[in-house]
Amino acid sequence: MDVRNLTISTIREGLAAKRFSATELTQDALSFAAAENPKTNAFLAFSPERALAAAGRVDDKLARGEDPGALAGVPVSVKDVIVTKGLTTTCGSKILETFIPPYDATAVERLEAAGGIILGKANCDEFAMGSSNENSAYGPVRNPVALDRVPGGSSGGPAATVAQGTSVVALGSDTGGSIRQPASFCGVVGVTPTYGRVSRYGLVAFASSLDHIGPFARNVEDAATLLQTIAGRDAMDSTSAFAPVPDYGPAMRKDVKGFRIGLPKEYFAGLANETRDQIEKGIDLLRQSGCETVEISLPHTEYAIACYYIVCTAEASANLARYDGVRYTMRSAQAKTLSEMYKLTRGEGFGAEVKRRIMLGTYVLSAGYYDAYYLKAQRVRALIARDFSRAFEQVDALIAPVSPFPAFRLGEKLDDPLEMYLSDIYTITGSLAGIPCMSVPCGTTGAGLPVGVQILARHFDEPGMFRLAAAFERSGGFQV
Ligand code: GLN
């Protein structure tokens, strides 16, 4: 069976017509993924026993005539910052090399309860800090579309498995762009839901006020189905929202005549020409589908990167204090005193980018600098969120690029952290505001590199966001 082009609905049909069983599909998917993985290094580990046990449960339900669930038999990869009971979860870090979590993340539990099949854990930047997947302690991921290029980050592994066809959908995490930017680099759909829409329970914390779990898929419908399955209130995460999860299906079938789209002028300034050309073609297509476009302004955009790197490093420095050599896995063998143990364990266990963030974060939180940096950044964050609220008084959704440029070459930006941070200039704002945003494929550059267009919507308006994305897909937008 060719597992590369399967979707959630073709799997559902195949199972119902008994063309294959979930067990057969899982076996084929596992062997295909194992054979293809050396090209990209997208999977860090496979979980054949767990996958086959889950497939067996789906087949049993089908045999008994029961509903096998919305994700029945669907092969999934899970970013390695999301905990999985009994399966090593490294966060792309040496410090957690042998960490075996004692519980499942809520999103993982829900997707398996709906019949999803976890094939394995996907590579990522260490603790989700990065934009190229080159910060993984287990080697970079290669972009399946162009193997000399990065897949983006930090969810480079999950994005690559979906683009490569070694999983049908994937779970990633996004703090400042880590789902949307790799989705755009690899030519797949990536969704950052509203903050609080999906439980963070079991997502290893990087910056708690910004962290999201969200789906990758090869089409809009699959992304919506996966989100539908994992979304909703969870008593284990007090920041998860009580708002009911609507059925995304009806919205996706509506047309977009009269839909008002805002084009934030600040997001079209520093774009690579080939990216700009593709985004403009995409916008034209939306106009042809009946959308009205208006230029709008998000005036505080220029402060977003500075604000993000204060808030996220501050939270990271606190969250990562728990890796002290006492708990979890790694402990330096040379240490003679307690403080030496902390220093040596953290010195050996963390990579350079993680150390940079811990130092920056500790600095901005320190006495005397807290007001000047952290508190000020919180105020700027509120202004950025207010820019969006004002924009949404005029328009139904915003359209913007995802990244200023397409996938770059491995190693190209490694020596220049600031240049790397600029990859996320158009994604960080949505994260700071906590609004739902997604990357949708929008054709390729002359060199064949994917470009993604970003849709941003009001808090909890995933239906509006999916409606626009599905209309764009129907009108041929993925291939403009
Ligand atoms: N690239 C950004 C960073 O390095 C965003 C990462 C993320 O969203 N996890 O922080």
Short mmCIF file of C-alpha atoms and ligand atoms in Angstrom, two decimals:
data_model
loop_
_atom_site.label_atom_id
_atom_site.label_comp_id
_atom_site.label_asym_id
_atom_site.label_seq_id
_atom_site.Cartn_x
_atom_site.Cartn_y
_atom_site.Cartn_z
CA MET A 1 0.00 0.00 0.00
CA ASP A 2 1.29 3.50 -0.80
CA VAL A 3 0.98 5.34 2.47
CA ARG A 4 2.29 8.64 1.10
CA ASN A 5 -0.95 10.11 -0.18
CA LEU A 6 -3.40 8.91 2.42
CA THR A 7 -5.68 11.34 4.22
CA ILE A 8 -7.94 10.88 7.23
CA SER A 9 -10.97 10.43 4.98
CA THR A 10 -9.32 7.99 2.53
CA ILE A 11 -8.22 5.90 5.52
CA ARG A 12 -11.76 5.99 6.92
CA GLU A 13 -13.15 4.82 3.57
CA GLY A 14 -10.47 2.15 3.13
CA LEU A 15 -11.18 0.70 6.57
CA ALA A 16 -14.95 0.77 6.04
CA ALA A 17 -14.63 -0.97 2.65
CA LYS A 18 -12.18 -3.48 4.21
CA ARG A 19 -9.53 -2.67 1.58
CA PHE A 20 -7.03 -2.83 4.45
CA SER A 21 -7.10 -3.26 8.19
CA ALA A 22 -5.66 -0.75 10.65
CA THR A 23 -2.99 -3.32 11.51
CA GLU A 24 -1.93 -3.73 7.86
CA LEU A 25 -1.87 0.01 7.36
CA THR A 26 0.21 0.50 10.51
CA GLN A 27 2.70 -2.18 9.48
CA ASP A 28 3.13 -0.59 6.07
CA ALA A 29 3.39 2.90 7.54
CA LEU A 30 6.03 1.79 10.05
CA SER A 31 8.20 0.07 7.46
CA PHE A 32 7.88 2.94 5.00
CA ALA A 33 8.80 5.47 7.69
CA ALA A 34 11.78 3.41 8.86
CA ALA A 35 13.06 3.10 5.27
CA GLU A 36 12.62 6.80 4.46
CA ASN A 37 13.76 8.31 7.75
CA PRO A 38 17.54 8.23 7.11
CA LYS A 39 17.00 10.85 4.37
CA THR A 40 15.59 13.45 6.76
CA ASN A 41 16.23 12.35 10.39
CA ALA A 42 12.67 13.51 11.12
CA PHE A 43 11.78 10.69 13.54
CA LEU A 44 13.96 10.31 16.63
CA ALA A 45 12.32 7.04 17.69
CA PHE A 46 9.63 4.66 16.51
CA SER A 47 7.03 3.05 18.73
CA PRO A 48 5.95 -0.09 16.82
CA GLU A 49 4.51 -1.92 19.84
CA ARG A 50 2.33 0.95 20.90
CA ALA A 51 1.29 1.63 17.29
CA LEU A 52 0.31 -1.98 16.61
CA ALA A 53 -1.57 -2.25 19.91
CA ALA A 54 -3.56 0.88 18.99
CA ALA A 55 -4.22 -0.51 15.49
CA GLY A 56 -5.42 -3.77 17.04
CA ARG A 57 -7.94 -1.85 19.14
CA VAL A 58 -9.25 -0.09 16.02
CA ASP A 59 -9.60 -3.42 14.17
CA ASP A 60 -11.42 -4.96 17.16
CA LYS A 61 -13.88 -2.08 17.23
CA LEU A 62 -14.50 -2.40 13.50
CA ALA A 63 -15.05 -6.13 13.86
CA ARG A 64 -17.63 -5.48 16.59
CA GLY A 65 -19.35 -2.87 14.42
CA GLU A 66 -18.44 -0.03 16.80
CA ASP A 67 -17.37 3.48 15.80
CA PRO A 68 -13.55 3.33 15.68
CA GLY A 69 -13.17 7.11 16.16
CA ALA A 70 -12.45 10.17 14.03
CA LEU A 71 -8.76 9.33 13.63
CA ALA A 72 -9.13 5.56 13.24
CA GLY A 73 -5.98 4.04 11.81
CA VAL A 74 -4.35 7.41 11.05
CA PRO A 75 -0.51 7.36 11.33
CA VAL A 76 0.71 10.25 13.49
CA SER A 77 4.11 11.59 14.54
CA VAL A 78 4.40 13.46 17.83
CA LYS A 79 6.97 16.19 18.48
CA ASP A 80 9.41 15.07 21.13
CA VAL A 81 8.48 17.88 23.55
CA ILE A 82 5.08 16.21 24.11
CA VAL A 83 5.20 13.49 26.73
CA THR A 84 4.26 9.91 25.95
CA LYS A 85 3.93 7.32 28.69
CA GLY A 86 6.62 4.68 28.44
CA LEU A 87 8.21 6.28 25.33
CA THR A 88 11.39 8.28 25.68
CA THR A 89 10.76 12.02 25.42
CA THR A 90 14.03 13.91 24.89
CA CYS A 91 12.89 17.42 23.90
CA GLY A 92 15.80 17.26 21.46
CA SER A 93 18.13 17.65 24.46
CA LYS A 94 20.96 15.61 25.87
CA ILE A 95 19.75 16.42 29.37
CA LEU A 96 16.63 14.25 28.81
CA GLU A 97 18.31 11.54 26.73
CA THR A 98 16.76 8.67 28.66
CA PHE A 99 13.69 10.34 30.18
CA ILE A 100 10.68 8.02 30.07
CA PRO A 101 7.54 9.92 31.12
CA PRO A 102 5.11 8.23 33.49
CA TYR A 103 2.03 9.73 31.78
CA ASP A 104 0.60 10.85 28.42
CA ALA A 105 -0.09 14.43 27.39
CA THR A 106 -3.82 15.13 27.17
CA ALA A 107 -3.55 15.73 23.40
CA VAL A 108 -1.86 12.34 23.00
CA GLU A 109 -4.49 10.63 25.14
CA ARG A 110 -7.31 12.20 23.13
CA LEU A 111 -5.84 11.37 19.76
CA GLU A 112 -5.30 7.75 20.72
CA ALA A 113 -8.81 7.54 22.18
CA ALA A 114 -10.05 8.64 18.73
CA GLY A 115 -8.17 5.76 17.07
CA GLY A 116 -4.99 7.66 16.04
CA ILE A 117 -1.80 5.60 15.71
CA ILE A 118 1.41 7.06 17.13
CA LEU A 119 4.27 5.83 14.93
CA GLY A 120 6.98 7.57 16.91
CA LYS A 121 8.52 10.75 18.25
CA ALA A 122 9.64 13.53 15.95
CA ASN A 123 12.84 15.56 16.07
CA CYS A 124 12.86 19.25 17.06
CA ASP A 125 15.07 22.07 18.25
CA GLU A 126 16.21 21.58 21.82
CA PHE A 127 13.29 22.49 24.13
CA ALA A 128 11.61 24.00 21.02
CA MET A 129 14.09 26.86 20.87
CA GLY A 130 15.01 27.53 17.28
CA SER A 131 13.80 28.14 13.75
CA SER A 132 15.71 25.57 11.73
CA ASN A 133 15.80 22.34 13.73
CA GLU A 134 19.58 22.68 13.82
CA ASN A 135 19.53 23.06 17.62
CA SER A 136 18.59 19.40 18.19
CA ALA A 137 21.15 17.39 20.16
CA TYR A 138 20.26 14.49 17.84
CA GLY A 139 21.25 16.13 14.57
CA PRO A 140 19.34 18.42 12.22
CA VAL A 141 16.33 17.44 10.14
CA ARG A 142 16.55 17.82 6.37
CA ASN A 143 13.70 19.35 4.42
CA PRO A 144 12.10 16.55 2.35
CA VAL A 145 11.40 19.03 -0.45
CA ALA A 146 15.09 20.02 -0.76
CA LEU A 147 17.46 17.90 1.29
CA ASP A 148 20.19 20.56 1.53
CA ARG A 149 17.74 22.92 3.25
CA VAL A 150 16.32 23.20 6.76
CA PRO A 151 12.70 22.17 7.41
CA GLY A 152 12.22 25.17 9.70
CA GLY A 153 11.78 24.89 13.43
CA SER A 154 11.31 24.19 16.06
CA SER A 155 8.77 21.55 14.89
CA GLY A 156 10.97 20.57 11.93
CA GLY A 157 10.54 16.84 12.54
CA PRO A 158 6.71 16.73 12.60
CA ALA A 159 6.49 19.03 9.55
CA ALA A 160 8.98 16.88 7.65
CA THR A 161 7.16 13.60 8.41
CA VAL A 162 3.93 15.00 6.97
CA ALA A 163 5.69 16.45 3.90
CA GLN A 164 7.65 13.23 3.36
CA GLY A 165 4.55 11.07 3.69
CA THR A 166 5.91 9.14 6.66
CA SER A 167 2.94 10.30 8.75
CA VAL A 168 -0.48 11.54 7.69
CA VAL A 169 -0.79 14.16 10.42
CA ALA A 170 1.44 15.27 13.28
CA LEU A 171 1.35 17.07 16.61
CA GLY A 172 3.71 20.00 16.98
CA SER A 173 4.12 22.88 19.39
CA ASP A 174 4.27 26.60 18.72
CA THR A 175 5.57 29.30 21.06
CA GLY A 176 6.53 31.95 18.53
CA GLY A 177 6.02 30.30 15.15
CA SER A 178 7.25 26.75 15.55
CA ILE A 179 4.27 25.17 13.78
CA ARG A 180 3.56 27.77 11.09
CA GLN A 181 7.15 28.44 9.98
CA PRO A 182 8.12 24.76 9.43
CA ALA A 183 4.73 24.13 7.78
CA SER A 184 5.50 26.94 5.33
CA PHE A 185 9.06 25.67 4.67
CA CYS A 186 7.85 22.09 4.02
CA GLY A 187 4.66 22.89 2.09
CA VAL A 188 2.10 21.52 4.54
CA VAL A 189 -0.74 22.94 6.65
CA GLY A 190 0.15 23.96 10.21
CA VAL A 191 -2.24 25.34 12.83
CA THR A 192 -1.55 27.31 16.00
CA PRO A 193 -4.92 27.32 17.80
CA THR A 194 -6.12 30.03 20.16
CA TYR A 195 -4.13 29.99 23.41
CA GLY A 196 -6.08 27.74 25.76
CA ARG A 197 -7.93 25.87 23.00
CA VAL A 198 -5.76 22.76 23.45
CA SER A 199 -4.55 21.56 26.82
CA ARG A 200 -0.84 22.04 27.49
CA TYR A 201 -0.84 19.20 30.01
CA GLY A 202 2.14 17.05 29.03
CA LEU A 203 3.71 19.66 26.76
CA VAL A 204 7.17 20.19 28.27
CA ALA A 205 7.16 23.88 29.21
CA PHE A 206 9.31 26.38 27.31
CA ALA A 207 7.38 29.66 27.78
CA SER A 208 4.09 28.76 29.43
CA SER A 209 2.16 31.91 28.49
CA LEU A 210 2.98 31.33 24.82
CA ASP A 211 3.15 27.53 24.40
CA HIS A 212 0.53 25.84 22.20
CA ILE A 213 0.03 22.31 20.85
CA GLY A 214 -1.32 22.17 17.30
CA PRO A 215 -1.70 20.00 14.20
CA PHE A 216 0.19 19.50 10.94
CA ALA A 217 -1.55 17.94 7.93
CA ARG A 218 -1.47 17.84 4.14
CA ASN A 219 -4.90 19.45 3.78
CA VAL A 220 -7.14 21.79 5.74
CA GLU A 221 -9.78 19.20 6.57
CA ASP A 222 -7.28 16.84 8.20
CA ALA A 223 -5.80 19.67 10.26
CA ALA A 224 -9.30 20.66 11.42
CA THR A 225 -10.21 17.06 12.27
CA LEU A 226 -7.08 16.62 14.37
CA LEU A 227 -7.68 19.93 16.17
CA GLN A 228 -11.32 19.00 16.78
CA THR A 229 -10.14 15.80 18.46
CA ILE A 230 -7.56 17.30 20.81
CA ALA A 231 -9.28 20.64 21.64
CA GLY A 232 -11.37 21.47 24.68
CA ARG A 233 -11.25 22.00 28.40
CA ASP A 234 -8.96 19.82 30.45
CA ALA A 235 -8.99 19.90 34.23
CA MET A 236 -5.24 19.19 34.19
CA ASP A 237 -4.46 22.57 32.56
CA SER A 238 -6.03 25.54 34.33
CA THR A 239 -5.33 27.76 31.30
CA SER A 240 -7.36 25.53 28.98
CA ALA A 241 -10.57 27.24 27.94
CA PHE A 242 -14.11 26.24 28.92
CA ALA A 243 -15.49 27.50 25.58
CA PRO A 244 -17.19 24.60 23.77
CA VAL A 245 -15.43 23.27 20.66
CA PRO A 246 -17.65 23.90 17.63
CA ASP A 247 -17.90 21.45 14.74
CA TYR A 248 -15.43 22.81 12.17
CA GLY A 249 -17.05 20.91 9.27
CA PRO A 250 -19.94 23.29 8.36
CA ALA A 251 -17.69 26.40 8.36
CA MET A 252 -15.30 24.73 5.95
CA ARG A 253 -18.05 24.17 3.40
CA LYS A 254 -19.19 27.83 3.33
CA ASP A 255 -18.03 30.19 0.61
CA VAL A 256 -16.17 33.41 1.39
CA LYS A 257 -18.18 35.97 -0.58
CA GLY A 258 -18.05 39.30 1.21
CA PHE A 259 -15.46 38.04 3.71
CA ARG A 260 -13.35 41.01 4.78
CA ILE A 261 -9.61 40.43 4.87
CA GLY A 262 -7.06 42.81 6.35
CA LEU A 263 -3.57 43.04 4.87
CA PRO A 264 -1.24 44.38 7.59
CA LYS A 265 1.10 46.75 5.81
CA GLU A 266 3.95 46.18 8.28
CA TYR A 267 4.13 42.52 7.17
CA PHE A 268 4.91 43.22 3.55
CA ALA A 269 8.00 45.40 4.09
CA GLY A 270 11.01 43.07 4.38
CA LEU A 271 9.90 40.20 2.15
CA ALA A 272 12.05 38.24 -0.29
CA ASN A 273 10.72 38.93 -3.82
CA GLU A 274 9.79 35.36 -4.58
CA THR A 275 7.86 35.08 -1.30
CA ARG A 276 6.05 38.35 -2.02
CA ASP A 277 5.10 37.16 -5.53
CA GLN A 278 3.52 33.99 -4.19
CA ILE A 279 1.62 35.74 -1.39
CA GLU A 280 0.26 38.29 -3.88
CA LYS A 281 -0.95 35.51 -6.17
CA GLY A 282 -2.67 33.94 -3.18
CA ILE A 283 -4.35 37.21 -2.23
CA ASP A 284 -5.57 37.67 -5.83
CA LEU A 285 -7.13 34.25 -5.70
CA LEU A 286 -8.99 35.15 -2.51
CA ARG A 287 -10.29 38.30 -4.19
CA GLN A 288 -11.53 36.17 -7.09
CA SER A 289 -13.31 33.97 -4.55
CA GLY A 290 -15.26 37.01 -3.40
CA CYS A 291 -13.20 38.34 -0.48
CA GLU A 292 -12.76 42.06 0.00
CA THR A 293 -9.27 43.17 1.00
CA VAL A 294 -8.32 46.28 2.95
CA GLU A 295 -4.92 47.51 4.03
CA ILE A 296 -4.67 47.80 7.79
CA SER A 297 -1.91 48.70 10.24
CA LEU A 298 -0.57 46.82 13.25
CA PRO A 299 1.63 49.66 14.48
CA HIS A 300 3.47 47.86 17.28
CA THR A 301 4.81 45.07 15.06
CA GLU A 302 8.33 46.47 15.09
CA TYR A 303 8.64 45.74 18.82
CA ALA A 304 7.46 42.13 18.57
CA ILE A 305 10.81 40.34 18.35
CA ALA A 306 12.33 42.31 21.23
CA CYS A 307 9.20 41.75 23.32
CA TYR A 308 9.07 38.02 22.54
CA TYR A 309 12.72 37.41 23.38
CA ILE A 310 12.24 39.01 26.78
CA VAL A 311 9.01 37.22 27.68
CA CYS A 312 10.01 33.81 26.33
CA THR A 313 13.51 33.80 27.80
CA ALA A 314 12.20 34.95 31.19
CA GLU A 315 9.69 32.11 31.29
CA ALA A 316 12.22 29.62 29.89
CA SER A 317 14.78 30.48 32.57
CA ALA A 318 12.21 29.66 35.25
CA ASN A 319 10.79 26.56 33.52
CA LEU A 320 14.19 25.03 32.81
CA ALA A 321 15.39 25.42 36.40
CA ARG A 322 13.89 21.98 37.08
CA TYR A 323 16.67 20.21 35.14
CA ASP A 324 19.06 20.17 38.03
CA GLY A 325 20.64 16.73 37.97
CA VAL A 326 18.44 15.59 40.86
CA ARG A 327 15.32 14.71 38.86
CA TYR A 328 14.77 13.36 35.34
CA THR A 329 17.80 11.77 33.73
CA MET A 330 21.24 13.23 33.35
CA ARG A 331 23.61 13.90 36.25
CA SER A 332 27.25 14.84 35.86
CA ALA A 333 29.48 12.09 37.21
CA GLN A 334 32.36 14.39 38.15
CA ALA A 335 30.56 16.61 40.67
CA LYS A 336 31.84 16.61 44.24
CA THR A 337 29.43 19.15 45.77
CA LEU A 338 25.77 19.97 45.22
CA SER A 339 26.42 23.26 43.47
CA GLU A 340 29.06 21.64 41.30
CA MET A 341 26.50 19.00 40.37
CA TYR A 342 24.01 21.66 39.21
CA LYS A 343 26.65 23.51 37.24
CA LEU A 344 28.26 20.51 35.58
CA THR A 345 24.96 18.77 34.78
CA ARG A 346 23.46 21.88 33.20
CA GLY A 347 26.75 22.77 31.52
CA GLU A 348 27.02 19.34 29.90
CA GLY A 349 23.33 18.70 29.33
CA PHE A 350 22.12 21.91 27.64
CA GLY A 351 23.13 23.12 24.19
CA ALA A 352 24.33 26.64 23.33
CA GLU A 353 20.96 28.16 22.37
CA VAL A 354 19.26 26.91 25.53
CA LYS A 355 22.07 28.34 27.66
CA ARG A 356 21.82 31.67 25.83
CA ARG A 357 18.09 31.85 26.60
CA ILE A 358 18.50 30.88 30.25
CA MET A 359 21.12 33.61 30.69
CA LEU A 360 19.03 36.23 28.89
CA GLY A 361 15.94 35.25 30.87
CA THR A 362 17.73 35.30 34.20
CA TYR A 363 19.06 38.76 33.38
CA VAL A 364 15.71 40.30 32.42
CA LEU A 365 14.13 38.96 35.61
CA SER A 366 16.90 40.02 37.94
CA ALA A 367 16.44 42.69 40.61
CA GLY A 368 16.85 46.12 39.10
CA TYR A 369 16.18 44.98 35.54
CA TYR A 370 12.75 43.43 36.00
CA ASP A 371 10.91 46.74 35.56
CA ALA A 372 13.12 47.91 32.73
CA TYR A 373 12.81 44.74 30.68
CA TYR A 374 10.24 42.19 31.79
CA LEU A 375 7.50 44.54 32.92
CA LYS A 376 7.99 46.77 29.88
CA ALA A 377 7.81 43.77 27.57
CA GLN A 378 4.52 42.75 29.18
CA ARG A 379 3.14 46.21 28.42
CA VAL A 380 4.31 46.00 24.82
CA ARG A 381 2.68 42.60 24.58
CA ALA A 382 -0.63 44.18 25.59
CA LEU A 383 -0.21 46.84 22.88
CA ILE A 384 0.45 44.18 20.24
CA ALA A 385 -2.70 42.32 21.33
CA ARG A 386 -4.64 45.60 21.16
CA ASP A 387 -3.43 46.18 17.58
CA PHE A 388 -5.11 42.90 16.64
CA SER A 389 -8.36 43.64 18.52
CA ARG A 390 -8.62 46.95 16.68
CA ALA A 391 -7.93 45.29 13.32
CA PHE A 392 -10.65 42.72 13.98
CA GLU A 393 -13.18 45.54 14.47
CA GLN A 394 -12.75 46.22 10.75
CA VAL A 395 -12.08 42.81 9.20
CA ASP A 396 -12.93 39.12 9.61
CA ALA A 397 -9.39 37.79 9.25
CA LEU A 398 -5.87 38.85 8.35
CA ILE A 399 -3.62 37.53 5.61
CA ALA A 400 0.14 37.79 5.87
CA PRO A 401 3.30 35.94 4.94
CA VAL A 402 4.50 33.28 7.39
CA SER A 403 8.22 33.81 6.92
CA PRO A 404 10.12 36.57 5.10
CA PHE A 405 11.99 33.97 3.04
CA PRO A 406 11.63 30.31 1.99
CA ALA A 407 13.65 27.41 3.51
CA PHE A 408 17.33 28.34 3.81
CA ARG A 409 20.37 26.07 3.49
CA LEU A 410 21.56 24.02 6.45
CA GLY A 411 24.24 26.00 8.29
CA GLU A 412 23.39 29.26 6.54
CA LYS A 413 22.18 31.17 9.61
CA LEU A 414 23.88 29.20 12.37
CA ASP A 415 26.49 31.83 13.22
CA ASP A 416 24.01 34.66 13.46
CA PRO A 417 21.32 34.19 16.13
CA LEU A 418 19.73 37.56 15.36
CA GLU A 419 19.28 36.69 11.70
CA MET A 420 17.78 33.35 12.80
CA TYR A 421 15.37 35.18 15.17
CA LEU A 422 14.13 37.22 12.19
CA SER A 423 12.64 34.04 10.67
CA ASP A 424 9.77 34.46 13.09
CA ILE A 425 9.07 38.15 12.61
CA TYR A 426 5.57 37.54 11.17
CA THR A 427 4.57 34.66 13.44
CA ILE A 428 5.59 35.98 16.86
CA THR A 429 2.89 38.68 16.97
CA GLY A 430 0.02 36.20 16.70
CA SER A 431 1.61 34.09 19.45
CA LEU A 432 1.97 37.10 21.75
CA ALA A 433 -1.72 37.98 21.18
CA GLY A 434 -2.85 34.36 21.68
CA ILE A 435 -5.02 34.39 18.53
CA PRO A 436 -5.50 31.42 16.19
CA CYS A 437 -3.23 31.46 13.14
CA MET A 438 -2.28 28.95 10.49
CA SER A 439 0.07 28.44 7.58
CA VAL A 440 -1.45 27.25 4.33
CA PRO A 441 0.63 26.21 1.30
CA CYS A 442 0.71 28.96 -1.35
CA GLY A 443 2.69 27.50 -4.24
CA THR A 444 6.45 27.39 -4.67
CA THR A 445 9.26 29.72 -5.70
CA GLY A 446 11.01 29.34 -9.06
CA ALA A 447 13.46 26.99 -7.35
CA GLY A 448 10.59 24.80 -6.14
CA LEU A 449 10.67 25.87 -2.49
CA PRO A 450 7.30 26.00 -0.72
CA VAL A 451 5.82 29.31 0.42
CA GLY A 452 3.15 29.50 3.12
CA VAL A 453 0.48 32.13 3.53
CA GLN A 454 -0.68 32.94 7.07
CA ILE A 455 -4.29 33.37 8.14
CA LEU A 456 -4.88 35.06 11.51
CA ALA A 457 -8.30 35.25 13.13
CA ARG A 458 -10.09 36.46 16.29
CA HIS A 459 -9.73 34.56 19.54
CA PHE A 460 -11.60 31.23 19.24
CA ASP A 461 -12.57 31.91 15.64
CA GLU A 462 -10.99 28.73 14.33
CA PRO A 463 -14.20 28.20 12.27
CA GLY A 464 -13.62 31.50 10.39
CA MET A 465 -9.94 30.66 9.93
CA PHE A 466 -10.70 27.18 8.55
CA ARG A 467 -13.46 28.58 6.35
CA LEU A 468 -11.00 30.90 4.62
CA ALA A 469 -8.30 28.21 4.43
CA ALA A 470 -10.66 25.63 2.93
CA ALA A 471 -11.95 28.12 0.35
CA PHE A 472 -8.38 28.96 -0.57
CA GLU A 473 -7.55 25.26 -0.97
CA ARG A 474 -10.66 24.67 -3.12
CA SER A 475 -9.76 27.54 -5.40
CA GLY A 476 -6.37 25.96 -6.13
CA GLY A 477 -4.42 28.19 -3.74
CA PHE A 478 -2.05 25.43 -2.62
CA GLN A 479 -0.60 25.34 -6.16
CA VAL A 480 -0.74 29.02 -7.23
N1 GLN B 1 11.79 30.20 16.65
C1 GLN B 1 11.22 30.75 17.82
C2 GLN B 1 12.16 30.58 18.96
O1 GLN B 1 13.23 30.18 18.75
C3 GLN B 1 9.91 30.10 18.11
C4 GLN B 1 10.07 28.76 18.70
C5 GLN B 1 8.77 28.12 19.02
O2 GLN B 1 7.71 28.57 18.58
N2 GLN B 1 8.84 27.09 19.84
O3 GLN B 1 11.84 30.84 20.08
#
